PDB file of C-alpha atoms in Angstrom:
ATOM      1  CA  UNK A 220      13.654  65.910  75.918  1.00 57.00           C
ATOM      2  CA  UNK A 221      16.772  66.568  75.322  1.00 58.00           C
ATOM      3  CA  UNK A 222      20.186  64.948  75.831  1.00 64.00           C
ATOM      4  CA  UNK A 223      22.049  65.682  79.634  1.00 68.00           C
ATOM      5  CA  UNK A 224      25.280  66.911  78.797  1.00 64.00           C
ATOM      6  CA  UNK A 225      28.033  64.328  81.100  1.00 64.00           C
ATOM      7  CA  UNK A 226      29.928  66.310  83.679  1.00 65.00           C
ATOM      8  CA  UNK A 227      33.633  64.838  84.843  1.00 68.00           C
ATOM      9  CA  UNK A 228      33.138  63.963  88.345  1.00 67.00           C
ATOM     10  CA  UNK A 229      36.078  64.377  90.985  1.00 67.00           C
ATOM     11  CA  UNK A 230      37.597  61.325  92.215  1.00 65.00           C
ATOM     12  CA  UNK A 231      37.330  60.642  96.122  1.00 63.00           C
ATOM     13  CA  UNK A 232      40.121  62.025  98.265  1.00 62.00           C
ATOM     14  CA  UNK A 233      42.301  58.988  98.579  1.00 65.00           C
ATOM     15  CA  UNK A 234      42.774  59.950 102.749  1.00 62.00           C
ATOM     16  CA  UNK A 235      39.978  61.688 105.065  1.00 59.00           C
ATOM     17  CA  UNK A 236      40.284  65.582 104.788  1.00 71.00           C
ATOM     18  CA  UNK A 237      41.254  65.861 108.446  1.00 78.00           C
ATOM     19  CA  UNK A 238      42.606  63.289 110.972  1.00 77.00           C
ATOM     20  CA  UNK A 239      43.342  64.881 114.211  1.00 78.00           C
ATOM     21  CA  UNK A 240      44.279  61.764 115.969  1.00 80.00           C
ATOM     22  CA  UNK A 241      46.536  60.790 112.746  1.00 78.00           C
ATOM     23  CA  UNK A 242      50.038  62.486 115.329  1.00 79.00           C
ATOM     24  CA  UNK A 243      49.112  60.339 118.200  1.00 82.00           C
ATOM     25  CA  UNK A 244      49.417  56.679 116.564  1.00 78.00           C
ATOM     26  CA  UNK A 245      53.069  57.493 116.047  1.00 79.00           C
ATOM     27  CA  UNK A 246      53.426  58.695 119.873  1.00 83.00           C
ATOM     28  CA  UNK A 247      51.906  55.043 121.157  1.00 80.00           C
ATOM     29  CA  UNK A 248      55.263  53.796 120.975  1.00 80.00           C
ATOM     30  CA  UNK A 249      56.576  56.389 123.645  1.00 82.00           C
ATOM     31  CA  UNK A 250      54.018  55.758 125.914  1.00 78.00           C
ATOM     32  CA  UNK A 251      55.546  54.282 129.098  1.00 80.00           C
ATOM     33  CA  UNK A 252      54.830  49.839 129.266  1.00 76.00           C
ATOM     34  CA  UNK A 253      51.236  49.363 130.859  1.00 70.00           C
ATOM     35  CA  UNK A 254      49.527  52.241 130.263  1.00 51.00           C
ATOM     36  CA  UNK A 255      47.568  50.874 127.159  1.00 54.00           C
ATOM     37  CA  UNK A 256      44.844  49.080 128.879  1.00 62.00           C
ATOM     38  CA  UNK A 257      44.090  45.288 127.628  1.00 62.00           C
ATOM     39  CA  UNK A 258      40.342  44.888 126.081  1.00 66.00           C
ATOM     40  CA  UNK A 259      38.391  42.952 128.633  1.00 69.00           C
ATOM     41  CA  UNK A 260      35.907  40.018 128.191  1.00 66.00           C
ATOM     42  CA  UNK A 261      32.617  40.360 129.314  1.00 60.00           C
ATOM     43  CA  UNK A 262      31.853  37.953 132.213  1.00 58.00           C
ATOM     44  CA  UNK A 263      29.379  35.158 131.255  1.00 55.00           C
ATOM     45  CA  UNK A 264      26.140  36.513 131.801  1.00 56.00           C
ATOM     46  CA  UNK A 265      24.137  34.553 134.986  1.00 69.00           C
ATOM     47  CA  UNK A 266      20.671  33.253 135.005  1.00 72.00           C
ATOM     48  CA  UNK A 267      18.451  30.714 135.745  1.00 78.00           C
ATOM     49  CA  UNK A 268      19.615  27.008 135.444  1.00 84.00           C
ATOM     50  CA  UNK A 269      16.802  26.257 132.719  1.00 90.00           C
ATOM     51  CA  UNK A 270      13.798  27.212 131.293  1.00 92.00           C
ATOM     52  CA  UNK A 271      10.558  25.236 129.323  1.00 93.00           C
ATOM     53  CA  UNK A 272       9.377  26.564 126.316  1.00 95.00           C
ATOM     54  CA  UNK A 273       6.093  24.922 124.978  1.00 94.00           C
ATOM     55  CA  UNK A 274       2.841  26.142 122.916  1.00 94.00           C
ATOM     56  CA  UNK A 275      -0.446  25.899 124.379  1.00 93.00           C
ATOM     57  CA  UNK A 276      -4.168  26.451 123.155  1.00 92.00           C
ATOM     58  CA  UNK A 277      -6.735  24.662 125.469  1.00 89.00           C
ATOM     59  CA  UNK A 278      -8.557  28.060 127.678  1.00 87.00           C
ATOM     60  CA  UNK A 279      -7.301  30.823 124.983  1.00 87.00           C
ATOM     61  CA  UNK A 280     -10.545  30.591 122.627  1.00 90.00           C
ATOM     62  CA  UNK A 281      -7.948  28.409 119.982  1.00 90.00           C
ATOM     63  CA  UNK A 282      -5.438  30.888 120.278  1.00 93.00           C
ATOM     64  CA  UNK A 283      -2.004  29.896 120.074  1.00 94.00           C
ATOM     65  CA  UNK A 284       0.525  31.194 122.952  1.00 95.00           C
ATOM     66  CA  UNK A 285       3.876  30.064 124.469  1.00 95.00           C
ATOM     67  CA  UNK A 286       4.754  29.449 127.785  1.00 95.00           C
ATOM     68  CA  UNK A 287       8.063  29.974 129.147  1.00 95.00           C
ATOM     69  CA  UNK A 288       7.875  27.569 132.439  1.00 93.00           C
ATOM     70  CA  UNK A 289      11.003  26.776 135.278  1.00 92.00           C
ATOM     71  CA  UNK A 290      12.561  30.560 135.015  1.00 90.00           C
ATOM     72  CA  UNK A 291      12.694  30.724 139.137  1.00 88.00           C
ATOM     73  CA  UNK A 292      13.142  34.680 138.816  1.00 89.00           C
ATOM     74  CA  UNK A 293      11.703  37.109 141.039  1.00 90.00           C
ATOM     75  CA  UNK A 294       8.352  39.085 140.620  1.00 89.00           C
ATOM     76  CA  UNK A 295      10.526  42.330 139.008  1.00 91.00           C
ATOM     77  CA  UNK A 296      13.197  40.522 136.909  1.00 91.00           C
ATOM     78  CA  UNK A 297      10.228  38.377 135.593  1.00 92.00           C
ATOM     79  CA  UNK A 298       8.710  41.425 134.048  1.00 94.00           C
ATOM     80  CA  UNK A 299      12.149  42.665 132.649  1.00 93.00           C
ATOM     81  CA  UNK A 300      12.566  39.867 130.728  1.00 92.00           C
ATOM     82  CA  UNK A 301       9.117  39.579 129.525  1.00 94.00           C
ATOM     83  CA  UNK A 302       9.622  43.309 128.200  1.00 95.00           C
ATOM     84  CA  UNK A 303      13.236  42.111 126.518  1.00 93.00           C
ATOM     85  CA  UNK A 304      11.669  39.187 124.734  1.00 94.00           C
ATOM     86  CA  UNK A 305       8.380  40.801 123.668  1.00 95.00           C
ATOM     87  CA  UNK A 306      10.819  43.463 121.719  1.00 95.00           C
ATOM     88  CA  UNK A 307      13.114  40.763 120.490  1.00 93.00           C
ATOM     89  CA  UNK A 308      10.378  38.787 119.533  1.00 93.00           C
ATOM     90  CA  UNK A 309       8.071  41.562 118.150  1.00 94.00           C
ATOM     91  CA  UNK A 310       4.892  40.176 119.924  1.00 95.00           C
ATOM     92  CA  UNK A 311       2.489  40.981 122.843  1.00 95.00           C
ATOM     93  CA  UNK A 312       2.681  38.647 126.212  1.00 95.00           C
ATOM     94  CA  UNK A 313       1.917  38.950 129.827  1.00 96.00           C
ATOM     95  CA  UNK A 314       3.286  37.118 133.792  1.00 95.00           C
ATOM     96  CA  UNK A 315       0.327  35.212 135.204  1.00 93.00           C
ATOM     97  CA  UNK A 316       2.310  33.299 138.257  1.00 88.00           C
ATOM     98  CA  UNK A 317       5.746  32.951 137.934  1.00 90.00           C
ATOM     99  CA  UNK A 318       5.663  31.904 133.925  1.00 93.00           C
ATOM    100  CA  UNK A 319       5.820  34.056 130.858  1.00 94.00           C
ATOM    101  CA  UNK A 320       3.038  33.905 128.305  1.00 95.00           C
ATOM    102  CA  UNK A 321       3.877  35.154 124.703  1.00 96.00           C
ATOM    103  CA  UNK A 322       1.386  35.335 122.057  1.00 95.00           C
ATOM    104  CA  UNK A 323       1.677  33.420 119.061  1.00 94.00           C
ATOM    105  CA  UNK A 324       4.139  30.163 117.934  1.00 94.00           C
ATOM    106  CA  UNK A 325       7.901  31.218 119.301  1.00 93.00           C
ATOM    107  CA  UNK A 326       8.953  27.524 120.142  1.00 93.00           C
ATOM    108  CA  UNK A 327      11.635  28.367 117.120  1.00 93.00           C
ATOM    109  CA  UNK A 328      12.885  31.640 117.990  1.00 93.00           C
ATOM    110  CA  UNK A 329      12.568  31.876 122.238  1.00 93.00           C
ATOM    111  CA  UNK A 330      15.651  29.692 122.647  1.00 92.00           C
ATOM    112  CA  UNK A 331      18.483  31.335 120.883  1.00 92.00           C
ATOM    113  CA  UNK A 332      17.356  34.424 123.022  1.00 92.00           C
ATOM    114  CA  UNK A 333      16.747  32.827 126.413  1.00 92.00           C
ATOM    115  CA  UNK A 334      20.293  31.474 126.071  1.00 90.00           C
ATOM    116  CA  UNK A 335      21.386  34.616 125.303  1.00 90.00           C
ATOM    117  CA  UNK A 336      20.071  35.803 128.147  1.00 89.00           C
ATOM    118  CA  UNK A 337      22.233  33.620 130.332  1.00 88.00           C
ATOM    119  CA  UNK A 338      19.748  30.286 130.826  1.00 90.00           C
ATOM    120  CA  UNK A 339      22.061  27.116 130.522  1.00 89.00           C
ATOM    121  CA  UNK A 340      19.271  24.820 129.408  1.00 90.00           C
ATOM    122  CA  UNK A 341      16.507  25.178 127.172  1.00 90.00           C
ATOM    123  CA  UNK A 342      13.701  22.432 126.921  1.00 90.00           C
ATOM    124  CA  UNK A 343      11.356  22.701 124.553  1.00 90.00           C
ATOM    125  CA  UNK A 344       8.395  20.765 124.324  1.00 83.00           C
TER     126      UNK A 344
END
């Protein structure tokens, strides 16, 4: 084999090719006061007051699941979030009641995402 002859690469443009928005940031200052609208903050997402996390494995043939306990949501938003954290969470689950049942040890995980999800208080036992 033989030797790859070295070719002089172009250096990188040093601004993008085309900016067609590069006119209007010196136009901002015309603008009359008010009309640039302030970022706002998202409001603080609502949910239940708490929630229980703990594992269980007596009925499940020694299989290992967690139980999300206390949610107090309704029948539809119950499956919502069940959908959400099985995603999150990467794992199977299913409602039987008004609990959540995930498969597998998430006693680690399931609280940085329930409180994500707007529940104040997290108990896990």
């Amino acid at each position: 084999m033989g030797k790859r002859d070295k070719k002089d690469e172009p250096a990188p443009p040093s601004a993008p090719f085309h900016n067609p928005f590069a006119a209007l940031a010196a136009k901002r200052e015309e603008l009359p006061a008010g009309t640039v609208a302030a970022p706002r903050s998202k409001p603080e997402p609502k949910g239940p007051a708490r929630a229980v996390v703990r594992m269980e494995r007596k009925g499940r043939g020694g299989k290992e699941v967690t139980v999300v306990e206390h949610l107090e949501l309704p029948a539809p938003q119950r499956e919502v979030w069940l959908k959400a954290l099985k995603n999150s969470l990467g794992c199977g689950g299913v409602v039987e009641d008004d609990t959540l049942v995930l498969q597998g040890d998430q006693r680690e995980r399931l609280p940085a995402l329930l409180e994500a999800r707007g529940v104040r208080k997290v108990t896990v036992g």
